[in-house]
Short mmCIF file of C-alpha atoms in Angstrom, two decimals:
data_model
loop_
_atom_site.label_atom_id
_atom_site.label_comp_id
_atom_site.label_asym_id
_atom_site.label_seq_id
_atom_site.Cartn_x
_atom_site.Cartn_y
_atom_site.Cartn_z
CA MET A 14 7.76 30.22 -11.01
CA GLN A 15 5.79 28.05 -13.45
CA THR A 16 7.35 24.61 -13.65
CA ASP A 17 6.75 21.64 -15.89
CA ASN A 18 5.51 19.84 -12.77
CA ASP A 19 2.50 22.08 -12.29
CA ILE A 20 0.45 20.11 -14.79
CA TYR A 21 0.40 17.41 -12.08
CA LYS A 22 -0.25 19.82 -9.18
CA GLU A 23 -3.65 18.32 -8.33
CA ILE A 24 -2.39 14.74 -7.99
CA ARG A 25 1.33 14.77 -7.18
CA PRO A 26 2.99 14.53 -3.74
CA TYR A 27 4.19 17.72 -2.11
CA ASN A 28 7.54 19.24 -3.04
CA ASP A 29 10.07 20.44 -0.46
CA ASP A 30 8.80 24.03 -0.58
CA GLU A 31 5.25 22.88 0.27
CA VAL A 32 6.09 20.75 3.32
CA SER A 33 6.03 23.47 6.02
CA GLU A 34 2.64 24.85 4.94
CA ALA A 35 1.12 21.34 4.78
CA ILE A 36 2.34 20.63 8.33
CA GLU A 37 0.88 23.96 9.51
CA ARG A 38 -2.50 23.04 7.97
CA LEU A 39 -2.37 19.64 9.72
CA VAL A 40 -1.60 21.13 13.12
CA ASN A 41 -4.57 23.50 12.71
CA ASP A 42 -6.94 20.79 11.47
CA LYS A 43 -9.51 20.14 14.22
CA GLU A 44 -10.42 16.68 12.90
CA PHE A 45 -6.77 15.63 12.81
CA ILE A 46 -6.11 16.78 16.39
CA SER A 47 -9.35 15.12 17.58
CA ALA A 48 -8.33 11.86 15.87
CA ILE A 49 -4.97 11.89 17.72
CA LEU A 50 -6.80 12.69 20.97
CA ASN A 51 -9.27 9.81 20.54
CA TYR A 52 -6.54 7.39 19.56
CA ARG A 53 -3.92 8.26 22.19
CA PHE A 54 -6.15 9.32 25.11
CA PRO A 55 -9.56 7.69 24.52
CA GLN A 56 -10.55 7.87 28.19
CA LEU A 57 -9.82 11.62 28.40
CA SER A 58 -11.02 12.73 24.97
CA GLY A 59 -14.63 13.37 26.05
CA VAL A 60 -14.66 15.53 29.19
CA LEU A 61 -11.13 16.86 29.24
CA GLY A 62 -10.51 16.90 25.51
CA TRP A 63 -10.66 20.69 25.23
CA LEU A 64 -7.82 20.94 27.77
CA LEU A 65 -5.59 18.53 25.87
CA ILE A 66 -6.05 20.01 22.38
CA PRO A 67 -3.65 22.98 22.88
CA LEU A 68 -1.09 20.61 24.45
CA ILE A 69 -1.24 18.22 21.48
CA LYS A 70 -0.87 21.12 19.04
CA ARG A 71 2.12 22.46 20.96
CA PHE A 72 3.68 18.98 21.07
CA LEU A 73 3.25 18.53 17.28
CA ILE A 74 4.67 21.99 16.48
CA LYS A 75 7.75 21.18 18.59
CA LYS A 76 8.08 17.59 17.25
CA TRP A 77 7.80 18.65 13.59
CA SER A 78 9.74 21.94 13.84
CA SER A 79 12.76 20.37 12.12
CA VAL A 80 10.72 18.79 9.29
CA LYS A 81 11.27 21.05 6.27
CA THR A 82 11.71 18.72 3.29
CA VAL A 83 10.28 15.52 1.78
CA GLU A 84 13.48 13.76 2.94
CA ASP A 85 12.82 14.93 6.53
CA VAL A 86 9.28 13.50 6.33
CA GLN A 87 10.68 10.16 5.09
CA PHE A 88 13.08 10.09 8.05
CA GLN A 89 10.17 10.63 10.49
CA VAL A 90 8.14 7.91 8.74
CA ALA A 91 11.12 5.52 8.98
CA LYS A 92 11.33 6.12 12.76
CA TYR A 93 7.61 5.42 13.05
CA MET A 94 7.95 2.28 10.89
CA ASN A 95 10.76 1.04 13.13
CA ALA A 96 8.49 1.27 16.17
CA THR A 97 5.56 -0.30 14.28
CA ILE A 98 7.67 -3.27 13.14
CA ASP A 99 8.98 -3.76 16.69
CA HIS A 100 5.47 -3.81 18.15
CA SER A 101 3.42 -5.57 15.50
CA CYS A 102 5.60 -8.21 13.86
CA ASP A 103 8.38 -10.73 14.40
CA GLY A 104 10.69 -9.40 11.73
CA VAL A 105 10.77 -8.40 8.07
CA THR A 106 12.85 -10.27 5.50
CA ASN A 107 13.28 -9.65 1.78
CA SER A 108 14.70 -11.35 -1.29
CA GLY A 109 15.63 -10.35 -4.84
CA MET A 110 17.00 -6.87 -4.03
CA GLU A 111 20.46 -7.81 -5.28
CA LYS A 112 18.99 -7.66 -8.81
CA LEU A 113 18.07 -3.97 -8.41
CA ASP A 114 20.26 -0.94 -9.10
CA PRO A 115 19.99 1.93 -6.54
CA ASN A 116 20.56 4.45 -9.37
CA GLN A 117 17.68 3.14 -11.48
CA SER A 118 13.97 3.95 -11.14
CA TYR A 119 11.45 1.09 -11.14
CA LEU A 120 7.72 0.60 -11.43
CA PHE A 121 6.96 -1.79 -8.56
CA ILE A 122 3.67 -3.66 -9.03
CA SER A 123 2.75 -5.62 -5.91
CA ASN A 124 -0.02 -7.85 -4.70
CA HIS A 125 -2.42 -5.97 -2.44
CA ARG A 126 -3.32 -7.29 1.00
CA ASP A 127 -3.08 -4.22 3.24
CA ILE A 128 -3.95 -0.59 2.46
CA ALA A 129 -1.04 1.12 4.25
CA MET A 130 1.44 -1.66 5.01
CA ASP A 131 1.99 -2.94 1.44
CA PRO A 132 3.71 0.22 0.12
CA ALA A 133 5.24 0.83 3.57
CA MET A 134 6.92 -2.60 3.55
CA VAL A 135 8.31 -2.09 0.02
CA ASN A 136 9.59 1.33 1.13
CA TRP A 137 11.06 -0.08 4.33
CA CYS A 138 13.11 -2.68 2.42
CA LEU A 139 14.34 -0.05 -0.06
CA TYR A 140 15.17 2.43 2.71
CA LYS A 141 17.17 -0.17 4.68
CA GLN A 142 19.27 -0.93 1.56
CA ASN A 143 19.90 2.79 0.86
CA PHE A 144 17.59 2.96 -2.16
CA LYS A 145 15.38 6.00 -2.68
CA THR A 146 11.84 5.47 -1.37
CA VAL A 147 8.97 5.20 -3.85
CA ARG A 148 6.09 7.46 -4.82
CA ILE A 149 2.88 5.69 -3.79
CA ALA A 150 -0.33 5.43 -5.84
CA ILE A 151 -3.37 5.95 -3.58
CA GLY A 152 -7.07 6.01 -4.50
CA ASP A 153 -9.02 9.18 -3.72
CA ASN A 154 -11.64 6.98 -1.99
CA LEU A 155 -9.22 6.92 0.97
CA LEU A 156 -8.87 10.70 1.03
CA LYS A 157 -12.30 11.79 2.21
CA LYS A 158 -10.83 13.99 4.95
CA PRO A 159 -8.47 16.92 4.19
CA CYS A 160 -6.04 15.74 6.89
CA ALA A 161 -5.75 12.32 5.17
CA THR A 162 -4.85 14.06 1.89
CA GLU A 163 -2.21 16.21 3.65
CA LEU A 164 -0.63 13.19 5.36
CA MET A 165 -0.53 11.07 2.21
CA ARG A 166 0.87 13.80 -0.04
CA LEU A 167 3.53 14.59 2.56
CA ASN A 168 4.47 10.89 2.44
CA LYS A 169 5.18 10.86 -1.33
CA SER A 170 1.70 9.64 -2.32
CA PHE A 171 0.02 10.66 -5.57
CA ILE A 172 -3.71 10.52 -6.16
CA VAL A 173 -5.57 8.07 -8.38
CA LYS A 174 -8.92 9.70 -9.16
CA ARG A 175 -11.29 6.76 -8.87
CA SER A 176 -14.27 9.02 -8.26
CA ALA A 177 -14.05 10.78 -11.66
CA LYS A 178 -17.56 10.97 -13.13
CA GLY A 179 -18.37 10.13 -16.74
CA PRO A 180 -16.19 8.55 -19.46
CA ARG A 181 -14.57 11.79 -20.64
CA GLU A 182 -13.51 12.91 -17.17
CA MET A 183 -12.30 9.39 -16.39
CA MET A 184 -10.18 9.22 -19.55
CA LYS A 185 -8.66 12.62 -18.77
CA ALA A 186 -7.81 11.54 -15.19
CA LEU A 187 -6.27 8.25 -16.39
CA GLY A 188 -4.26 10.06 -19.10
CA GLN A 189 -2.86 12.47 -16.50
CA LEU A 190 -2.03 9.55 -14.18
CA SER A 191 -0.27 7.63 -16.96
CA SER A 192 1.72 10.72 -17.91
CA TYR A 193 2.66 11.36 -14.26
CA ILE A 194 3.92 7.79 -13.76
CA SER A 195 6.15 8.06 -16.86
CA HIS A 196 7.34 11.53 -15.80
CA SER A 197 8.25 10.19 -12.33
CA LEU A 198 10.22 7.24 -13.70
CA GLU A 199 12.03 9.45 -16.22
CA THR A 200 13.06 11.89 -13.48
CA GLY A 201 14.55 9.11 -11.32
CA ASN A 202 11.57 8.45 -9.02
CA SER A 203 10.37 4.87 -8.49
CA ILE A 204 6.65 4.12 -8.20
CA TRP A 205 4.61 1.66 -6.13
CA ILE A 206 1.17 0.62 -7.37
CA ALA A 207 -1.10 -2.30 -6.47
CA GLN A 208 -1.79 -4.96 -9.13
CA LYS A 209 -5.53 -4.23 -8.89
CA GLU A 210 -7.97 -1.76 -7.36
CA GLY A 211 -8.84 -2.89 -3.84
CA ARG A 212 -7.27 -5.58 -1.67
CA ALA A 213 -7.30 -9.29 -2.60
CA LYS A 214 -9.62 -10.16 0.28
CA ASP A 215 -9.94 -13.80 -0.83
CA GLY A 216 -6.16 -14.36 -0.96
CA ASN A 217 -6.13 -14.66 -4.76
CA ASP A 218 -3.54 -12.20 -6.10
CA ARG A 219 -4.41 -11.29 -9.67
CA THR A 220 -3.29 -8.40 -11.87
CA ASP A 221 -5.98 -6.32 -13.52
CA PRO A 222 -4.95 -5.69 -17.18
CA ALA A 223 -6.81 -2.33 -16.96
CA ILE A 224 -3.94 -0.99 -14.79
CA LEU A 225 -1.43 -1.99 -17.47
CA LYS A 226 -3.60 -0.36 -20.17
CA MET A 227 -3.52 2.82 -18.10
CA PHE A 228 0.32 2.78 -18.07
CA PHE A 229 0.28 2.54 -21.87
CA MET A 230 -1.94 5.62 -22.42
CA GLU A 231 1.23 7.72 -22.34
CA GLY A 232 2.95 5.29 -24.75
CA ARG A 233 0.08 5.59 -27.20
CA LYS A 234 0.35 9.37 -27.01
CA ARG A 235 4.05 9.01 -27.88
CA LYS A 236 3.17 6.71 -30.81
CA GLN A 237 5.12 3.78 -29.33
CA SER A 238 4.10 0.12 -29.51
CA PHE A 239 2.87 -1.56 -26.32
CA SER A 240 5.92 -3.86 -26.05
CA GLU A 241 8.43 -1.05 -26.68
CA PHE A 242 6.86 1.35 -24.17
CA ILE A 243 6.36 -1.26 -21.43
CA ALA A 244 10.01 -2.45 -21.71
CA GLY A 245 11.11 1.09 -20.82
CA LEU A 246 9.09 1.22 -17.57
CA ASN A 247 11.34 -1.22 -15.63
CA ILE A 248 8.38 -3.10 -14.15
CA VAL A 249 9.26 -5.23 -11.11
CA PRO A 250 6.56 -7.54 -9.69
CA VAL A 251 6.66 -7.68 -5.86
CA ALA A 252 5.10 -10.39 -3.66
CA ILE A 253 4.33 -9.30 -0.09
CA SER A 254 3.53 -12.12 2.34
CA TYR A 255 2.16 -11.60 5.88
CA GLU A 256 2.29 -14.63 8.16
CA ASN A 257 -0.83 -13.28 9.87
CA ASP A 258 -3.20 -10.75 8.30
CA PRO A 259 -4.60 -8.54 11.10
CA CYS A 260 -7.65 -7.77 8.92
CA ASP A 261 -8.32 -11.40 7.94
CA VAL A 262 -11.48 -11.91 10.03
CA ALA A 263 -12.97 -8.58 8.87
CA LYS A 264 -12.26 -9.52 5.22
CA ALA A 265 -13.78 -13.00 5.66
CA LYS A 266 -16.90 -11.57 7.33
CA GLU A 267 -17.32 -9.07 4.47
CA LEU A 268 -17.01 -11.83 1.84
CA TYR A 269 -19.43 -14.05 3.79
CA GLU A 270 -21.95 -11.21 4.00
CA LYS A 271 -21.67 -10.64 0.23
CA ALA A 272 -22.04 -14.35 -0.49
CA THR A 273 -25.11 -14.83 1.73
CA SER A 274 -27.02 -11.56 1.33
CA GLY A 275 -25.72 -10.41 -2.06
CA SER A 276 -24.24 -7.11 -0.84
CA TYR A 277 -22.13 -5.51 1.86
CA GLU A 278 -22.55 -1.97 3.21
CA LYS A 279 -19.25 -0.38 4.24
CA GLY A 280 -19.30 1.70 7.43
CA GLU A 281 -18.31 5.38 7.16
CA PHE A 282 -14.92 4.91 8.84
CA GLU A 283 -14.28 1.31 7.77
CA ASP A 284 -11.33 2.13 5.47
CA ILE A 285 -9.67 4.15 8.23
CA GLU A 286 -10.28 1.33 10.74
CA SER A 287 -8.73 -1.15 8.27
CA ILE A 288 -5.68 1.09 7.88
CA ILE A 289 -5.20 1.37 11.67
CA GLN A 290 -5.82 -2.36 12.24
CA GLY A 291 -3.36 -3.21 9.44
CA ILE A 292 -0.67 -1.02 11.01
CA VAL A 293 -1.05 -1.90 14.72
CA GLY A 294 -2.41 -5.48 14.43
CA GLN A 295 -0.13 -8.52 14.87
CA LYS A 296 1.39 -9.68 11.57
CA ARG A 297 4.00 -12.13 12.89
CA ARG A 298 6.64 -12.48 10.10
CA ILE A 299 6.62 -10.51 6.83
CA HIS A 300 8.52 -11.32 3.65
CA VAL A 301 8.89 -8.98 0.68
CA SER A 302 10.05 -10.66 -2.51
CA PHE A 303 11.28 -8.48 -5.40
CA GLY A 304 10.93 -10.21 -8.78
CA ASP A 305 12.84 -9.79 -12.04
CA VAL A 306 12.68 -6.59 -14.09
CA ILE A 307 10.32 -7.35 -16.98
CA LYS A 308 12.28 -6.79 -20.20
CA ALA A 309 10.78 -9.47 -22.47
CA PRO A 310 8.46 -8.05 -25.14
CA PHE A 311 4.78 -8.50 -24.30
CA GLU A 312 2.30 -7.59 -27.03
CA THR A 313 -0.86 -7.20 -24.91
CA PRO A 314 -1.82 -6.08 -21.38
CA GLU A 315 -3.29 -9.56 -20.78
CA GLU A 316 0.06 -11.28 -21.58
CA LEU A 317 1.90 -8.84 -19.33
CA ALA A 318 -0.64 -9.41 -16.51
CA GLU A 319 0.05 -13.15 -16.77
CA GLU A 320 3.79 -12.56 -16.33
CA VAL A 321 3.26 -10.29 -13.29
CA ASP A 322 0.95 -12.96 -11.79
CA ARG A 323 3.46 -15.72 -12.52
CA GLN A 324 6.24 -13.89 -10.68
CA ILE A 325 4.05 -12.93 -7.71
CA THR A 326 2.76 -16.52 -7.34
CA GLU A 327 6.25 -18.00 -7.69
CA ASN A 328 7.91 -15.55 -5.30
CA TYR A 329 5.15 -15.51 -2.67
CA HIS A 330 6.71 -16.69 0.61
CA LEU A 331 4.55 -19.38 2.26
CA PHE A 332 4.19 -19.54 6.06
CA PRO A 333 2.87 -22.44 8.19
CA ALA A 334 -0.71 -21.05 8.13
CA ASN A 335 -0.72 -21.27 4.31
CA TYR A 336 0.31 -24.95 4.37
CA ILE A 337 -2.15 -25.78 7.17
CA ALA A 338 -5.08 -24.11 5.40
CA ALA A 339 -4.20 -25.89 2.13
CA ASN A 340 -3.76 -29.29 3.86
CA GLN A 341 -0.18 -29.52 2.59
CA ALA A 342 2.61 -31.20 4.50
CA HIS A 343 5.66 -29.04 5.27
CA GLU A 344 8.50 -29.13 7.80
CA SER A 345 7.47 -25.70 9.17
CA VAL A 346 4.04 -27.04 10.22
CA THR A 347 4.36 -27.91 13.93
CA ASP A 348 1.67 -28.92 16.43
CA ALA A 349 2.00 -25.44 17.98
CA GLU A 350 1.28 -23.83 14.59
CA LYS A 351 -1.75 -26.09 14.05
CA THR A 352 -3.08 -25.15 17.48
CA ARG A 353 -2.53 -21.46 16.83
CA PHE A 354 -4.41 -21.67 13.52
CA SER A 355 -7.36 -23.59 14.97
CA GLU A 356 -7.58 -21.06 17.83
CA LYS A 357 -7.91 -18.28 15.25
CA LEU A 358 -10.95 -20.09 13.79
CA SER A 359 -12.53 -21.29 17.04
CA ASP A 360 -15.10 -18.53 17.66
CA LEU A 361 -16.10 -17.89 14.04
CA PRO A 362 -19.26 -19.08 12.22
CA ALA A 363 -18.69 -22.04 9.85
CA GLY A 364 -19.21 -19.96 6.66
CA VAL A 365 -16.62 -17.40 7.78
CA VAL A 366 -14.17 -20.20 8.73
CA ASP A 367 -14.38 -21.66 5.20
CA ILE A 368 -13.59 -18.29 3.62
CA LEU A 369 -10.74 -17.57 6.01
CA LYS A 370 -9.16 -20.98 5.34
CA LYS A 371 -9.39 -20.42 1.58
CA MET A 372 -7.77 -17.00 2.03
CA TYR A 373 -4.66 -18.55 3.59
CA ALA A 374 -4.73 -21.63 1.32
CA PHE A 375 -4.89 -19.76 -2.00
CA PRO A 376 -1.19 -18.82 -2.35
CA ALA A 377 -0.10 -22.41 -1.52
CA LEU A 378 -2.61 -23.99 -3.94
CA LYS A 379 -1.63 -21.57 -6.74
CA LYS A 380 2.06 -22.35 -6.23
CA GLN A 381 1.28 -26.06 -6.39
CA GLN A 382 -0.46 -25.62 -9.73
#
């Protein structure tokens, strides 16, 4: 049956009736099974790998036999998140959720520090408070493998076509994206999107007005003013703070490389490695701060970006490492925390140390301003 939704077929997450086939494709994807094999049984993957492959497939078929709907997938993801939080952090807290209505859809715009964990943490907080989970915007640069696309679309992710070639194709892709975001919100589905393309590797969270212009493409099509259309989107800025960023050293080394040699060449699997490191690496405490729904009229994307930035800066939860890096006195800064922070820096080259300190100091210095 032809549905209204089919105009978004290329980019939208899977519907309930597509879940079983997507899981079947995953189970039969050699690269996906090999990735599990290498990750779970690295010492056996070489010589005995061929023996384990049928066992892994059988295990997955049994484990996922009851997963038939998007809701079932979300339940599985929640179980996985529970285990991840237990192993990789010292607790997740949130603030500002009392201002949100579980029956309303929102456009959550958050700062961007971690590829997978940022939307996962927003979803986790919503899930724990019995809100519906969000649809997640994800760049097609992270979907180079078919199995990655299957996994993301099963987990309510929709595709942002960053690789579109030429102005015309790019405008068409952005128009479709803008339309899909409005369609989602109007059909009761909240959205998560990062405030800019790529992570804020230097610790400076800033909203790119181009993202806000993209939202408005649908408004322009509907002949609405910027302020009128934006007020209807229920934008909520979200500040996500990690006490420890498991990818911090890798980010600092990348920035140092760029600063000293003018460029940085990404490895083929670097994005995937960042995703895994971000999920399994130690994060200590995490705080997710939900801001106020933006209802005031803003006339330009630049003005709106300023308001999103203001809320993210104000609501960003500072941890001892932020105060230490910024040389600010605070009651949470103990000798043990100072020692822990200096141990993190001890084996790094001076140039990398400077960048890493700035990364942790930025949120505290911005708040001070």
